[in-house]
C-alpha cells in the first residue's frame, strides 16, 4: 500500500520538528550511543556512527514509501538535533498509531518531550485522521509515563511481559488518547486563555 501524506515541518516557539536527513548521523550518534537514553526504547544503542546512518537510511526509505512519520526535534536557539519523535504502526483502517520519542540526556527536564508530543498528537488527529494514539511505556520509565499523562493520555493498563526487547521480556503500561478527548482538551485550553 502507498500513502501520499508527507512528513511536514512543525515549528513551535522553542523547537522545530522536521524530517531527518543522512547529515543528522553525527548528532544522532551523540545521544543514540548513550545507554541511559536507550534503556527504555526498543531500538539498540548505537555503537558507531554507521549504526546511526543505517537507522537514518531506514527512516528515509520510509519517507519515500510515504508510511513513516518520524521527525527530528531541533532546539531552535542552537539548531541542534536533540532527539526524535514518531508515530509508528499507523493503521489508516483502524485510525490508530503509536507515539514514541527519545531525547539526548542533556535536554531532559525542559518540557521538550511534552511540547513535541502535543504537536504530534495534533498532527495525528488533524492530518492523519487518527481516532486513537497510544504509547507503550516500560513500567520503570516514570519520566516518560509523566510525559504521557501531561499530554492527556489515560493509563489503560499493564501488559505483562508484552514483548521481548534486547533479550528481556518487558512489562509495559499502555497509555492512549482518543480524538474526542484531544478536542475537549483543545477547547478547554482555548476557553482558559
Ligand atoms: C522520556 C523523555 C523523552 C522525557 O523527556 P523530557 O523532555 O525530559 O520530558 P518533559 O520535560 O516534557 O517532562 C518530564 C516530566 O517527568 C518528570 N520526571 C522527571 N524525572 C522523573 C522521575 N524519575 N520520575 C517521575 N517523573 C519524573 C518531570 O518532572 C516532568 O514532569 P513535570 O513537568 O510534571 O515536572 C526523556 O527522558 C528520554 O528521552 N528518555 C529516554 C528515551 C525514552 O525513554 N523514551 C520513551 C520510551 S516510552
Short mmCIF file of C-alpha atoms and ligand atoms in Angstrom, two decimals:
data_model
loop_
_atom_site.label_atom_id
_atom_site.label_comp_id
_atom_site.label_asym_id
_atom_site.label_seq_id
_atom_site.Cartn_x
_atom_site.Cartn_y
_atom_site.Cartn_z
CA UNK A 1 0.00 0.00 0.00
CA UNK A 2 1.28 3.54 -0.72
CA UNK A 3 0.32 6.73 1.07
CA UNK A 4 0.59 10.32 -0.09
CA UNK A 5 0.99 12.25 3.17
CA UNK A 6 4.45 13.75 3.64
CA UNK A 7 6.14 14.44 6.96
CA UNK A 8 5.66 18.19 7.46
CA UNK A 9 7.93 20.59 9.31
CA UNK A 10 6.25 21.70 12.54
CA UNK A 11 7.57 24.90 14.12
CA UNK A 12 6.91 25.76 17.79
CA UNK A 13 8.39 28.60 19.84
CA UNK A 14 11.39 26.64 21.21
CA UNK A 15 11.60 23.61 18.96
CA UNK A 16 11.07 22.61 15.35
CA UNK A 17 10.20 19.13 14.18
CA UNK A 18 11.44 18.29 10.71
CA UNK A 19 12.16 15.23 8.57
CA UNK A 20 15.51 13.60 9.28
CA UNK A 21 18.44 13.61 6.85
CA UNK A 22 21.58 11.47 6.49
CA UNK A 23 23.54 14.55 7.57
CA UNK A 24 21.97 14.16 11.05
CA UNK A 25 24.02 11.00 11.74
CA UNK A 26 26.69 12.71 13.83
CA UNK A 27 24.25 14.48 16.14
CA UNK A 28 22.04 11.40 16.34
CA UNK A 29 25.00 9.24 17.33
CA UNK A 30 25.77 11.67 20.14
CA UNK A 31 22.57 10.73 22.01
CA UNK A 32 21.72 7.32 20.50
CA UNK A 33 25.05 5.94 21.76
CA UNK A 34 24.07 6.76 25.37
CA UNK A 35 22.77 3.59 27.15
CA UNK A 36 20.76 5.78 29.55
CA UNK A 37 18.81 7.12 26.56
CA UNK A 38 18.23 3.69 25.00
CA UNK A 39 17.47 1.80 28.24
CA UNK A 40 13.70 2.02 27.76
CA UNK A 41 13.40 2.18 23.97
CA UNK A 42 13.02 -0.86 21.71
CA UNK A 43 15.98 0.02 19.46
CA UNK A 44 19.58 -0.91 20.23
CA UNK A 45 22.20 1.53 21.47
CA UNK A 46 24.23 2.83 18.51
CA UNK A 47 27.85 1.68 18.76
CA UNK A 48 29.27 3.51 15.76
CA UNK A 49 28.15 6.43 13.63
CA UNK A 50 27.40 3.86 10.91
CA UNK A 51 24.61 2.49 13.17
CA UNK A 52 23.08 5.97 13.13
CA UNK A 53 23.47 6.17 9.34
CA UNK A 54 21.70 2.82 8.87
CA UNK A 55 18.94 3.95 11.25
CA UNK A 56 18.52 7.19 9.27
CA UNK A 57 18.58 5.36 5.92
CA UNK A 58 15.67 3.15 7.08
CA UNK A 59 13.68 6.21 8.10
CA UNK A 60 14.39 7.98 4.80
CA UNK A 61 13.27 4.88 2.84
CA UNK A 62 10.10 5.01 4.91
CA UNK A 63 9.58 8.66 3.89
CA UNK A 64 9.93 7.60 0.26
CA UNK A 65 7.27 4.89 0.76
CA UNK A 66 5.11 7.51 2.48
CA UNK A 67 4.27 5.38 5.53
CA UNK A 68 6.81 6.66 8.09
CA UNK A 69 6.20 9.53 10.47
CA UNK A 70 9.45 10.23 12.26
CA UNK A 71 10.68 13.75 12.99
CA UNK A 72 13.97 15.11 14.21
CA UNK A 73 13.47 17.54 17.11
CA UNK A 74 15.57 20.69 16.70
CA UNK A 75 16.29 23.15 19.51
CA UNK A 76 15.62 26.46 17.75
CA UNK A 77 18.22 28.57 19.60
CA UNK A 78 21.16 26.39 18.54
CA UNK A 79 19.73 24.45 15.58
CA UNK A 80 20.91 21.27 17.35
CA UNK A 81 19.20 17.90 16.81
CA UNK A 82 18.08 16.98 20.32
CA UNK A 83 16.10 13.79 19.60
CA UNK A 84 13.34 12.18 17.58
CA UNK A 85 9.60 11.71 17.86
CA UNK A 86 7.41 9.41 15.81
CA UNK A 87 4.04 7.92 15.06
CA UNK A 88 4.65 4.22 14.42
CA UNK A 89 2.38 1.40 13.27
CA UNK A 90 -0.08 3.70 11.52
CA UNK A 91 -3.24 1.85 10.53
CA UNK A 92 -5.48 4.06 8.33
CA UNK A 93 -8.18 1.37 8.57
CA UNK A 94 -8.29 1.40 12.37
CA UNK A 95 -7.27 5.11 12.56
CA UNK A 96 -4.62 4.32 15.15
CA UNK A 97 -0.87 4.89 15.61
CA UNK A 98 1.74 4.53 18.36
CA UNK A 99 3.66 7.50 19.75
CA UNK A 100 7.37 7.14 20.54
CA UNK A 101 10.20 9.57 21.36
CA UNK A 102 13.75 9.87 22.66
CA UNK A 103 15.90 12.87 23.55
CA UNK A 104 19.56 13.39 24.33
CA UNK A 105 20.10 13.29 28.11
CA UNK A 106 21.37 16.84 28.39
CA UNK A 107 17.99 18.06 27.11
CA UNK A 108 15.81 16.18 29.60
CA UNK A 109 13.69 18.10 32.06
CA UNK A 110 12.94 21.16 29.92
CA UNK A 111 9.48 20.17 28.77
CA UNK A 112 10.71 19.37 25.25
CA UNK A 113 9.09 15.91 25.04
CA UNK A 114 5.77 17.28 26.28
CA UNK A 115 5.81 20.14 23.74
CA UNK A 116 6.82 17.88 20.87
CA UNK A 117 4.35 15.12 21.75
CA UNK A 118 1.47 17.61 21.97
CA UNK A 119 2.26 18.86 18.46
CA UNK A 120 2.49 15.32 17.09
CA UNK A 121 -0.86 14.36 18.64
CA UNK A 122 -2.34 17.41 16.93
CA UNK A 123 -0.83 16.34 13.60
CA UNK A 124 -2.05 12.75 14.04
CA UNK A 125 -5.62 13.70 14.84
CA UNK A 126 -5.96 16.53 12.32
CA UNK A 127 -3.83 15.39 9.35
CA UNK A 128 -3.87 11.57 9.60
CA UNK A 129 -7.48 11.47 10.80
CA UNK A 130 -6.48 9.21 13.69
CA UNK A 131 -9.07 8.24 16.27
CA UNK A 132 -6.63 6.81 18.82
CA UNK A 133 -2.97 7.37 19.62
CA UNK A 134 -1.36 5.04 22.14
CA UNK A 135 2.05 4.61 23.72
CA UNK A 136 3.75 1.67 25.39
CA UNK A 137 5.94 2.64 28.32
CA UNK A 138 8.25 0.37 30.32
CA UNK A 139 6.98 0.18 33.89
CA UNK A 140 10.28 1.61 35.19
CA UNK A 141 10.16 4.62 32.85
CA UNK A 142 8.41 7.03 35.21
CA UNK A 143 9.71 10.08 33.33
CA UNK A 144 8.06 9.01 30.09
CA UNK A 145 4.87 7.98 31.90
CA UNK A 146 4.70 11.52 33.28
CA UNK A 147 5.02 12.98 29.75
CA UNK A 148 2.16 10.75 28.56
CA UNK A 149 -0.01 11.90 31.46
CA UNK A 150 0.84 15.55 30.80
CA UNK A 151 -0.37 15.29 27.19
CA UNK A 152 -3.69 13.90 28.36
CA UNK A 153 -3.23 10.18 27.75
CA UNK A 154 -5.01 7.77 30.07
CA UNK A 155 -3.28 4.75 31.53
CA UNK A 156 -5.38 1.85 30.24
CA UNK A 157 -3.49 -0.96 31.90
CA UNK A 158 -0.40 -3.05 32.31
CA UNK A 159 0.60 -5.52 29.59
CA UNK A 160 2.58 -8.27 31.33
CA UNK A 161 5.71 -9.50 29.53
CA UNK A 162 4.27 -7.96 26.37
CA UNK A 163 7.32 -8.28 24.15
CA UNK A 164 10.95 -9.30 24.23
CA UNK A 165 13.30 -6.37 23.88
CA UNK A 166 17.07 -6.76 23.83
CA UNK A 167 16.74 -10.22 25.39
CA UNK A 168 14.32 -9.31 28.20
CA UNK A 169 10.56 -9.68 28.45
CA UNK A 170 9.18 -6.21 29.07
CA UNK A 171 6.08 -5.47 31.10
CA UNK A 172 4.70 -2.16 29.84
CA UNK A 173 1.96 0.31 30.64
CA UNK A 174 -0.36 1.16 27.79
CA UNK A 175 -1.46 4.77 27.59
CA UNK A 176 -3.85 6.23 24.99
CA UNK A 177 -5.84 9.27 23.99
CA UNK A 178 -8.83 9.45 21.63
CA UNK A 179 -9.50 12.25 19.14
CA UNK A 180 -12.59 13.34 21.08
CA UNK A 181 -10.58 13.65 24.33
CA UNK A 182 -7.96 15.69 22.48
CA UNK A 183 -10.61 18.03 21.06
CA UNK A 184 -12.05 18.62 24.54
CA UNK A 185 -8.54 19.48 25.80
CA UNK A 186 -8.05 21.92 22.92
CA UNK A 187 -11.41 23.56 23.60
CA UNK A 188 -10.68 23.84 27.34
CA UNK A 189 -7.23 25.37 26.68
CA UNK A 190 -8.80 27.95 24.33
CA UNK A 191 -11.56 28.77 26.87
CA UNK A 192 -8.99 29.29 29.65
CA UNK A 193 -6.92 31.77 27.56
C1 LIG B 1 11.18 10.30 28.37
C2 LIG B 1 11.82 11.58 27.84
C3 LIG B 1 11.53 11.73 26.34
C4 LIG B 1 11.23 12.78 28.60
O1 LIG B 1 11.69 13.96 28.00
P1 LIG B 1 11.68 15.37 28.77
O2 LIG B 1 11.83 16.43 27.72
O3 LIG B 1 12.64 15.33 29.89
O4 LIG B 1 10.20 15.39 29.34
P2 LIG B 1 9.46 16.67 29.96
O5 LIG B 1 10.48 17.62 30.48
O6 LIG B 1 8.50 17.16 28.94
O7 LIG B 1 8.64 16.04 31.16
C5 LIG B 1 9.27 15.17 32.09
C6 LIG B 1 8.38 15.03 33.31
O8 LIG B 1 8.86 13.91 34.07
C7 LIG B 1 9.10 14.32 35.40
N1 LIG B 1 10.17 13.49 35.91
C8 LIG B 1 11.49 13.62 35.78
N2 LIG B 1 12.12 12.61 36.39
C9 LIG B 1 11.17 11.81 36.90
C10 LIG B 1 11.18 10.60 37.64
N3 LIG B 1 12.31 9.99 37.95
N4 LIG B 1 10.00 10.05 38.00
C11 LIG B 1 8.83 10.64 37.67
N5 LIG B 1 8.75 11.79 36.95
C12 LIG B 1 9.92 12.36 36.58
C13 LIG B 1 9.49 15.79 35.27
O9 LIG B 1 9.38 16.45 36.49
C14 LIG B 1 8.46 16.23 34.23
O10 LIG B 1 7.16 16.37 34.80
P3 LIG B 1 6.61 17.80 35.35
O11 LIG B 1 6.59 18.74 34.19
O12 LIG B 1 5.25 17.49 35.89
O13 LIG B 1 7.57 18.27 36.41
C15 LIG B 1 13.36 11.57 28.02
O14 LIG B 1 13.65 11.35 29.37
C16 LIG B 1 14.04 10.50 27.17
O15 LIG B 1 14.38 10.74 26.02
N6 LIG B 1 14.27 9.30 27.76
C17 LIG B 1 14.96 8.22 27.05
C18 LIG B 1 14.12 7.65 25.92
C19 LIG B 1 12.77 7.13 26.40
O16 LIG B 1 12.69 6.58 27.49
N7 LIG B 1 11.74 7.31 25.56
C20 LIG B 1 10.39 6.90 25.89
C21 LIG B 1 10.13 5.49 25.59
S1 LIG B 1 8.45 5.07 26.12
#
